[in-house]
Coordinates of C-alpha atoms in Angstrom, one line a residue:
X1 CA 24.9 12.0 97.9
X2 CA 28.3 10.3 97.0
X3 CA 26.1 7.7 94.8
X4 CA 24.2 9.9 93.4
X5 CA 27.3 11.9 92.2
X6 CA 28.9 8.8 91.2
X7 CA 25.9 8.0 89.3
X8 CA 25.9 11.1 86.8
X9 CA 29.5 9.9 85.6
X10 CA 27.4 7.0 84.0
X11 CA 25.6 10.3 81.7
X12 CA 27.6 10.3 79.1
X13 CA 25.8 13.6 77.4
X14 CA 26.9 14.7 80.4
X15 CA 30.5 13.8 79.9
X16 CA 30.8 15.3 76.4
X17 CA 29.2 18.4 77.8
X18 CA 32.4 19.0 80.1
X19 CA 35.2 17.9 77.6
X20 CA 33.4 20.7 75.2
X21 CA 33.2 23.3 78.3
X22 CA 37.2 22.2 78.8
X23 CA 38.3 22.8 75.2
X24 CA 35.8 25.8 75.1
X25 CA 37.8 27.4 78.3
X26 CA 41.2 26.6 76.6
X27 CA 40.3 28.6 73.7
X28 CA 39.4 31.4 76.0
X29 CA 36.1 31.9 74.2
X30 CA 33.7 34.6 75.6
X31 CA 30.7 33.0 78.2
X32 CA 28.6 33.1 75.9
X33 CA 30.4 30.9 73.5
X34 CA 31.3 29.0 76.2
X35 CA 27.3 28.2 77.7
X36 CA 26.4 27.7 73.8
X37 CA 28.7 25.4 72.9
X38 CA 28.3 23.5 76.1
X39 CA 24.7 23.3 76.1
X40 CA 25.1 22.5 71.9
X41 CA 27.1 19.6 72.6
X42 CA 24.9 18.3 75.2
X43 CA 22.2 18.4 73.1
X44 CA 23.7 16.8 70.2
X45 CA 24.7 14.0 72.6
X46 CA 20.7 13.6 73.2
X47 CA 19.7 14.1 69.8
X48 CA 22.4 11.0 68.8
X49 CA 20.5 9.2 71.8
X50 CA 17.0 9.4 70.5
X51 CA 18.3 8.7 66.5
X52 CA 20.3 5.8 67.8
X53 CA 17.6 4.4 70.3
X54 CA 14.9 4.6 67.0
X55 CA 17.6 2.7 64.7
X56 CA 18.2 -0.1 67.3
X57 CA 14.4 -1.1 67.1
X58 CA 14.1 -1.0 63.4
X59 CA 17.6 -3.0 63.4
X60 CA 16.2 -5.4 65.6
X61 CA 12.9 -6.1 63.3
X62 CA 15.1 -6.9 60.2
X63 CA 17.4 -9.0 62.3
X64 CA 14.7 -10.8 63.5
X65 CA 13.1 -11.3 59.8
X66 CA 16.4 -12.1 58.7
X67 CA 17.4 -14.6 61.1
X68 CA 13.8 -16.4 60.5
X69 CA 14.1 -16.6 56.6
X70 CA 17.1 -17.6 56.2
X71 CA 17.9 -19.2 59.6
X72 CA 21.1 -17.6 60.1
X73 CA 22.7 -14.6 61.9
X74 CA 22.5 -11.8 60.0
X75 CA 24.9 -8.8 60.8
X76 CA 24.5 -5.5 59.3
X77 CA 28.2 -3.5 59.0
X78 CA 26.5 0.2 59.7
X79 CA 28.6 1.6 62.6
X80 CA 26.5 3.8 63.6
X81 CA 24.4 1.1 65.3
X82 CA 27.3 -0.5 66.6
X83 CA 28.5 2.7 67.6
X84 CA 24.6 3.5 69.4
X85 CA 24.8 0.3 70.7
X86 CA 28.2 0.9 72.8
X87 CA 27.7 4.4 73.7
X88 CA 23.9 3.2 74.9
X89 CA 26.2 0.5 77.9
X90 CA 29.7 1.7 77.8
X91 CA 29.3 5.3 77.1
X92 CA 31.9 7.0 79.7
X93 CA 34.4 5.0 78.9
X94 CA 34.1 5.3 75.4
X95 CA 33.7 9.4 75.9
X96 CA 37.2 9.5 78.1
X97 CA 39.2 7.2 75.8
X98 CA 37.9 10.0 73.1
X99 CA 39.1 12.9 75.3
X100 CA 42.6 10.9 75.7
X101 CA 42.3 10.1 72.1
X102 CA 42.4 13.4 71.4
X103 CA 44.9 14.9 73.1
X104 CA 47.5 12.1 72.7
X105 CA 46.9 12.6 68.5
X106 CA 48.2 16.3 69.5
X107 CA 51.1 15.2 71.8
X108 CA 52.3 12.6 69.1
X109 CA 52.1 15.3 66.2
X110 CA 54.2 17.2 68.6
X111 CA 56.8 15.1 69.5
X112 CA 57.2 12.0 66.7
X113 CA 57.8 12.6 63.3
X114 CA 53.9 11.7 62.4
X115 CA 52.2 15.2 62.3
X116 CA 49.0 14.4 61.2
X117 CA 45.8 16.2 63.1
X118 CA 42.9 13.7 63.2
X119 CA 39.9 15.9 61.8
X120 CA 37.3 13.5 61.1
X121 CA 35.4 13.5 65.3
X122 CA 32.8 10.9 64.4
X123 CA 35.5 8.3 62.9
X124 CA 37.6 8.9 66.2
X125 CA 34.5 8.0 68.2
X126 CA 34.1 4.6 66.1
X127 CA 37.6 3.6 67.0
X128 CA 37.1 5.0 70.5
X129 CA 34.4 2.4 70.6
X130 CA 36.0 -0.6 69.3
X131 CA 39.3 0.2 71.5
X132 CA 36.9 0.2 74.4
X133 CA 35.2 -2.5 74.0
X134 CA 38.4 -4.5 73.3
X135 CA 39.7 -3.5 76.8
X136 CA 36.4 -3.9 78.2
X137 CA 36.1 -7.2 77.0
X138 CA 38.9 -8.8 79.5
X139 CA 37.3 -7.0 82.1
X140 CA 40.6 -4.3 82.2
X141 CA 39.9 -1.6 85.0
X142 CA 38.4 1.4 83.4
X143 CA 41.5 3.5 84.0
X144 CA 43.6 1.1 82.0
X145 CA 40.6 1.2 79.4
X146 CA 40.9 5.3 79.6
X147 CA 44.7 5.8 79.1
X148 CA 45.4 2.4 77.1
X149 CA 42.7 2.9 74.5
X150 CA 43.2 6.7 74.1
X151 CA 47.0 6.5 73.9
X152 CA 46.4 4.0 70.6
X153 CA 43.6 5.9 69.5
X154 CA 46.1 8.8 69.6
X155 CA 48.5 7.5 67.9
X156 CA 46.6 5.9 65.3
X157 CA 44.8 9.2 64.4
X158 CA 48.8 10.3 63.8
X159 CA 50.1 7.5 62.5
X160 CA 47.7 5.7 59.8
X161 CA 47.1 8.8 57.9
X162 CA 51.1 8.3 56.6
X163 CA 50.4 4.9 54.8
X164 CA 48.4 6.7 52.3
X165 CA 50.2 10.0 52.1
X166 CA 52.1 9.1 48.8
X167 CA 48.8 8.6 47.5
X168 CA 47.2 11.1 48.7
X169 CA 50.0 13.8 47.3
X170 CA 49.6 12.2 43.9
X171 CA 45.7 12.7 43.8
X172 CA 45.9 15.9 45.2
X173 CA 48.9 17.3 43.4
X174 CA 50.5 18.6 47.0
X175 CA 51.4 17.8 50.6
X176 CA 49.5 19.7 52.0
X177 CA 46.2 17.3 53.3
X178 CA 46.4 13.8 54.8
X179 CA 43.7 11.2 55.2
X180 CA 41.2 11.5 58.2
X181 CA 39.2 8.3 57.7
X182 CA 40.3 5.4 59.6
X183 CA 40.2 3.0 56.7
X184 CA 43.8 4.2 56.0
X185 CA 45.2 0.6 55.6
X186 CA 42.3 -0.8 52.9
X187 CA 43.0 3.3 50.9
X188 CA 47.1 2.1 51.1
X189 CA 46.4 -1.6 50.2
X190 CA 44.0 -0.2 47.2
X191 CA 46.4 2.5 46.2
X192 CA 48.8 -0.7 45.6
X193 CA 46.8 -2.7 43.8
X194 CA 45.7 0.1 41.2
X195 CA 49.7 0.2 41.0
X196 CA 49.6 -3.3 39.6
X197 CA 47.6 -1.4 36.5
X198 CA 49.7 1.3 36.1
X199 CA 52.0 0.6 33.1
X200 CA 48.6 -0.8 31.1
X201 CA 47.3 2.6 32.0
X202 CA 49.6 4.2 30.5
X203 CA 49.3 3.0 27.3
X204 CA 45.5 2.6 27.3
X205 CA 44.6 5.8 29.1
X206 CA 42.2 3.9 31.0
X207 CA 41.7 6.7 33.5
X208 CA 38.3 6.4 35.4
X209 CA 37.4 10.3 33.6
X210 CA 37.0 8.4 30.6
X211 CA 34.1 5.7 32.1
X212 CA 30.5 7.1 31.4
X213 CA 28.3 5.4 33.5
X214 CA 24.7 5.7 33.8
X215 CA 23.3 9.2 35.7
X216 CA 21.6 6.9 38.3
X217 CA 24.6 6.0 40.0
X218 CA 24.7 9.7 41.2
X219 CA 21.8 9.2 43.6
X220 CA 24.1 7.4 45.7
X221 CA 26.3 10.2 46.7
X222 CA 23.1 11.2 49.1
X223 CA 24.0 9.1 51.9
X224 CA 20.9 9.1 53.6
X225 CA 18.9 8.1 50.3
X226 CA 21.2 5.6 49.3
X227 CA 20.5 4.0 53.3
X228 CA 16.9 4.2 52.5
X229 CA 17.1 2.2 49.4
X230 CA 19.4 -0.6 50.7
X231 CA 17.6 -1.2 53.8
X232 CA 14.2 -1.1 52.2
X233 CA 16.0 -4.0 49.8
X234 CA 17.4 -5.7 52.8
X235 CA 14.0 -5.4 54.5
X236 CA 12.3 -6.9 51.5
X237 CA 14.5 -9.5 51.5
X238 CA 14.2 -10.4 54.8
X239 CA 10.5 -10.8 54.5
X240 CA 10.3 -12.6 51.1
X241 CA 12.6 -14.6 52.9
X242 CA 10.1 -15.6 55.9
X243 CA 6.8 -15.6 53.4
X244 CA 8.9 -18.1 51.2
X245 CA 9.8 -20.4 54.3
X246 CA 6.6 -20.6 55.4
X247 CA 7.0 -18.0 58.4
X248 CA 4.6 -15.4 57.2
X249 CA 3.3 -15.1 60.4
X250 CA 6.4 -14.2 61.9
X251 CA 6.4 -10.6 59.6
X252 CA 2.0 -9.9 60.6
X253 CA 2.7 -10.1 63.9
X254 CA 5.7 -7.6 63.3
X255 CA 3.8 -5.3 61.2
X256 CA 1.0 -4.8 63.5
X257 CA -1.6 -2.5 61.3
X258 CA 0.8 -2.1 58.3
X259 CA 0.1 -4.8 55.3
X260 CA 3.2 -7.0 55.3
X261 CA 4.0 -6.1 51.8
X262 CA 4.5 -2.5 52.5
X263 CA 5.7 -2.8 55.9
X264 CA 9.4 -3.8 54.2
X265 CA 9.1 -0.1 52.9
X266 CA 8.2 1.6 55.8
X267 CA 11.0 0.5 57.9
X268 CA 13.7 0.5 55.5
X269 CA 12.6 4.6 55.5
X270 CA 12.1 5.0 58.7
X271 CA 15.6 3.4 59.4
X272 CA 16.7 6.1 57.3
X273 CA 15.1 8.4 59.0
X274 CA 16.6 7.7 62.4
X275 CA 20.0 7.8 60.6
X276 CA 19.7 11.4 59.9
X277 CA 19.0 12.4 63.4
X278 CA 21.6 9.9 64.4
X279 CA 24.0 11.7 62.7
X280 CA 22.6 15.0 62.9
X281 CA 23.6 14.9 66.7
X282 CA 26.9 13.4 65.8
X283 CA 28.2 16.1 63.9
X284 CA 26.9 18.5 66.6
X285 CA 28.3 17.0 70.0
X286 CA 31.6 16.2 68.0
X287 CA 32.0 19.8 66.3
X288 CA 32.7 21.7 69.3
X289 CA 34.8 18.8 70.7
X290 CA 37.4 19.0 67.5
X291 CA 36.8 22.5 67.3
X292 CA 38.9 23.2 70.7
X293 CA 41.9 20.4 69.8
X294 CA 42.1 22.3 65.7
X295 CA 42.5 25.9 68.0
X296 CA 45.3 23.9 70.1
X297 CA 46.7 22.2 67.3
X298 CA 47.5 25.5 65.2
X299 CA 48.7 27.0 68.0
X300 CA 51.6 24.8 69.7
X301 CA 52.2 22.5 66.8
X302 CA 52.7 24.6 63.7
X303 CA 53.9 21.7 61.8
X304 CA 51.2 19.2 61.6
X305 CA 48.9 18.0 58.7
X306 CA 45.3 18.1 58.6
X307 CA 43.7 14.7 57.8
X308 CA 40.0 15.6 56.6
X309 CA 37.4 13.1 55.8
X310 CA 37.7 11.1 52.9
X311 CA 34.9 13.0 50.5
X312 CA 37.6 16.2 50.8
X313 CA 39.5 14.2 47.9
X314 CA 36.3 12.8 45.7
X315 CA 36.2 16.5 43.7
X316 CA 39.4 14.8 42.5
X317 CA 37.9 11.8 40.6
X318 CA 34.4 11.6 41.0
X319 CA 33.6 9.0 38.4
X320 CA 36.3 6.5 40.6
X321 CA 34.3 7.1 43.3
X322 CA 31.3 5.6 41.3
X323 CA 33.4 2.8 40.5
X324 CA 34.7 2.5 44.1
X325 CA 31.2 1.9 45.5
X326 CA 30.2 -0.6 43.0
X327 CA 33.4 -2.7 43.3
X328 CA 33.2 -2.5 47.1
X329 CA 29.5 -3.4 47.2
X330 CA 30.2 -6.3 44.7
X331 CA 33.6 -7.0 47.3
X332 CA 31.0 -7.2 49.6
X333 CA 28.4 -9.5 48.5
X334 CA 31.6 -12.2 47.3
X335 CA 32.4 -11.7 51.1
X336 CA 29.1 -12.7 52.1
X337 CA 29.0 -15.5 49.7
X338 CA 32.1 -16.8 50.8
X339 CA 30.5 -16.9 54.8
X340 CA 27.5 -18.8 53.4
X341 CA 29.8 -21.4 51.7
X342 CA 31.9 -22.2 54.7
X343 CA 28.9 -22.4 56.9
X344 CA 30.2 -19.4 59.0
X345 CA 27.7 -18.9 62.5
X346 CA 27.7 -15.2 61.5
X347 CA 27.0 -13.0 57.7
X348 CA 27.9 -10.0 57.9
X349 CA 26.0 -8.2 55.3
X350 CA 27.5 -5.1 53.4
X351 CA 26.3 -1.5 54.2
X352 CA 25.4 0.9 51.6
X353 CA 27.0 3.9 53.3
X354 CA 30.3 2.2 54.3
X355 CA 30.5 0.9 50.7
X356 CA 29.6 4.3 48.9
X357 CA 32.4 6.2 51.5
X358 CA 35.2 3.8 52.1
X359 CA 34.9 2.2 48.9
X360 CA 34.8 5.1 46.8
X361 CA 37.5 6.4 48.4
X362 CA 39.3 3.0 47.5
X363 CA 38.1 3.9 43.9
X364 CA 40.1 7.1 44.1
X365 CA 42.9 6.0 45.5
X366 CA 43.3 3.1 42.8
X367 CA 42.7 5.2 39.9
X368 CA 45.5 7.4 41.4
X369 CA 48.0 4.9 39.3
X370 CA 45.8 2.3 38.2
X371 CA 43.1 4.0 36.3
X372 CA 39.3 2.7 36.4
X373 CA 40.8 -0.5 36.3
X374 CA 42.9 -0.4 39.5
X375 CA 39.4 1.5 41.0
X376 CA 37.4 -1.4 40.8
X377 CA 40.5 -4.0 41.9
X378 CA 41.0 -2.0 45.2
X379 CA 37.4 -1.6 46.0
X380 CA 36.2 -5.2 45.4
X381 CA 39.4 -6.8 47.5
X382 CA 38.9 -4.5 50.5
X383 CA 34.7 -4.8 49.8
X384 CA 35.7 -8.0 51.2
X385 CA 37.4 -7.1 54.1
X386 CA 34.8 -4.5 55.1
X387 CA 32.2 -7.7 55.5
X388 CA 35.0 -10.1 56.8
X389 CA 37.4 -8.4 58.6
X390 CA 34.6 -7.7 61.1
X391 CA 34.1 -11.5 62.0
X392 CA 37.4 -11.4 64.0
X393 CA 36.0 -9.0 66.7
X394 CA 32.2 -9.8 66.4
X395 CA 32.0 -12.6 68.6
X396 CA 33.9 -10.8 71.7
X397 CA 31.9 -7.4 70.9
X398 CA 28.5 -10.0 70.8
X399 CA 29.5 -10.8 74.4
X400 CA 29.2 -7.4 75.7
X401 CA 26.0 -6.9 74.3
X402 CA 27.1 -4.8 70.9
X403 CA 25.4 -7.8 68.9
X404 CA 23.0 -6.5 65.1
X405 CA 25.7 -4.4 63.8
X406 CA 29.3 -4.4 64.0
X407 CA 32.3 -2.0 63.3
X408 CA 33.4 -2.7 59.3
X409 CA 36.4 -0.6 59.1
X410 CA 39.6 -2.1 58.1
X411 CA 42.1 0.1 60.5
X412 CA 39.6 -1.0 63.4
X413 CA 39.8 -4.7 63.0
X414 CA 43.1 -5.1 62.1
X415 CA 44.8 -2.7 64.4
X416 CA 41.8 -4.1 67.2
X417 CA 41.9 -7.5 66.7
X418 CA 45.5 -7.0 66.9
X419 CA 45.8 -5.5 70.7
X420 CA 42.7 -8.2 71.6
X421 CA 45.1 -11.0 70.7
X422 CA 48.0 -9.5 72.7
X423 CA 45.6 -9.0 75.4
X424 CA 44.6 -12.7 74.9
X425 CA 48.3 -13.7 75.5
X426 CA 48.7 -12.0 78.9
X427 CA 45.7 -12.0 80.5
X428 CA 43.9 -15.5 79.7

């Protein structure tokens, strides 16, 4: 009885069902808010389950392709699979460093002079992961995985948000809003940069408002379209790749009863696909979750700052965001140029979605002084980092299984790779 009960810690839908039934219960919402939003969350949890179980084939196949045309390790930077693939093995520890997370983000807006309220659930789970797994990965006892990894988590969702609040008071116009996206150091190091541009903005006017550019580029601000495209691309890629090499038969036996030359298609949209339910059961589990710490947060700390998800500021400059994606998708392709050229084991190979969200925010925050010009600066250097950066942590994530996708955000690799080398120092 004892192992079965020890066994259904291991259900992590189970997990995120009880942390929403505790902050449900804090709230002192009526039972029937309380069952719903329980059983929501738990559902959302298994939703994210089958999404992320679908994705992790298809990711597989193009991996596989890839890996065969061009005979080397190709990465994809979407963290949602990385993020599938950690919850899928290491999914209560993850779900308590979350729940720490959390509440330590609340203490430290209390108590320390960084009063920002991490908003943005699904981007705390993606650093819940990569703090996890960096604990994990010198085989820390789970406790110390718990409190260590929630305490930072904590305080970076306080913290970070500060490096760009200058920024973000000059796009906005007020104080009122900080930054809920952990890419908070690439936003501050772009916001720089289009600083560099400021005085020959001022006397060219080169804001990013005055940039037409073509009514295509539009269709990019639907996320799940603009996966569909890129990984139908990748996908063709891939197996253009293999029919060119002479490996052909490496893409029939794939495709099964599809023709190979529209099997490409098919999975880039059925990728797509399992990205919507993906996240379709992320925003549900994770809603009621930052739903209770919000109601807490108003509450007891009257003087903390909302940070909100970066598309909260692209109303502000929309045509910079354009700009941001392309210069971060071109940042990202130099990136992976510069892997192939100095023969690097693993290419990490840029994501649309990460490029359209964190570099368009880039955009905006470069245009803030900087103009279109210092848009497309900040968005091609940290393009790069989004596809390099992740090499740093890859090969101890790889290890633990997380291997296909990996975790592209700059605030994750820097401030992970960070606590993995001061790990490195005491423990090995």
């Amino acid at each position: 009885m004892l192992d079965a009960i020890l066994a259904q810690t291991r259900n992590t839908a189970l997990i995120v069902g009880i942390i929403a039934l505790v902050g449900l219960l804090l709230q002192r919402k009526s039972a029937t808010d309380v069952i719903s939003g329980t059983a929501k969350t738990i559902m959302g949890f298994m939703i994210f389950n089958i999404g992320s179980s679908f994705i992790g084939t298809i990711v597989g196949n193009f991996t596989t392709l890839f890996n065969t045309g061009f005979g080397i390790q190709g990465v994809t930077t979407q963290v949602e699979v990385a993020t599938a693939m950690a919850l899928d093995t290491y999914g209560t520890e993850v779900a308590l460093v979350l729940l720490v997370g959390f509440a330590a983000n609340l203490l430290f807006a209390k108590f320390t002079p960084f009063k920002a309220i991490f908003l943005t659930g699904q981007h705390f789970l993606y650093f819940a992961c990569v703090l996890a797994l960096v604990f994990i990965a010198f085989d820390l006892p789970s406790v110390v995985t718990i409190i260590g990894g929630g305490i930072i988590l904590g305080f970076c969702g306080a913290a970070l948000p500060t490096l760009c609040q200058p920024f973000m008071n000059k796009i906005t116009g007020d104080d009122k809003l900080a930054m809920g996206h952990f890419n908070c150091i690439g936003y501050a190091i772009s916001g720089l940069i289009g600083k560099l541009f400021a005085k020959s903005n001022k006397e060219t006017k080169s804001d990013s408002s005055s940039v037409k550019l073509p009514k295509f580029f539009s269709l990019f601000r639907d996320f799940i379209f603009s996966i569909a495209i890129f990984m139908v691309v990748l996908f063709y890629i891939a197996v253009f790749a293999c029919v060119a090499t002479g490996n052909l038969e490496a893409v029939t036996a794939m495709s099964g009863n599809d023709l190979w030359f529209v099997y490409p298609l098919l999975q880039g949209l059925q990728f797509a696909a399992g990205m919507s339910v993906l996240i379709y059961g992320v925003r549900q589990f994770i809603a009621e979750i930052t739903a209770a710490f919000v109601a807490i947060s108003e509450k007891y700390i009257p003087n903390s700052k909302p940070a909100v998800d970066c598309p909260a500021i692209f109303p502000f400059a929309p045509t910079a965001v354009v700009i941001g994606f392309v210069g971060s998708f071109v940042g990202g392709l130099f990136g992976m140029l510069l892997m192939i050229l100095f023969k690097s084991p693993v290419i990490m190979i840029p994501a649309a979605g990460i490029c359209f969200f964190s570099g368009g925010t880039c955009g905006v925050f470069g245009n803030a002084y900087g103009g279109w010009k210092g848009a497309l600066a900040g968005s091609f250097v940290i393009g790069i980092g989004l596809v390099v950066l992740p090499l740093l942590l890859y090969p101890a994530f790889a290890q633990l299984g997380i291997s296909g996708a990996s975790f592209p955000n700059i605030d994750y690799n820097i401030i992970g790779t960070g606590i993995y080398n001061v790990l490195k120092i005491f423990i090995h």
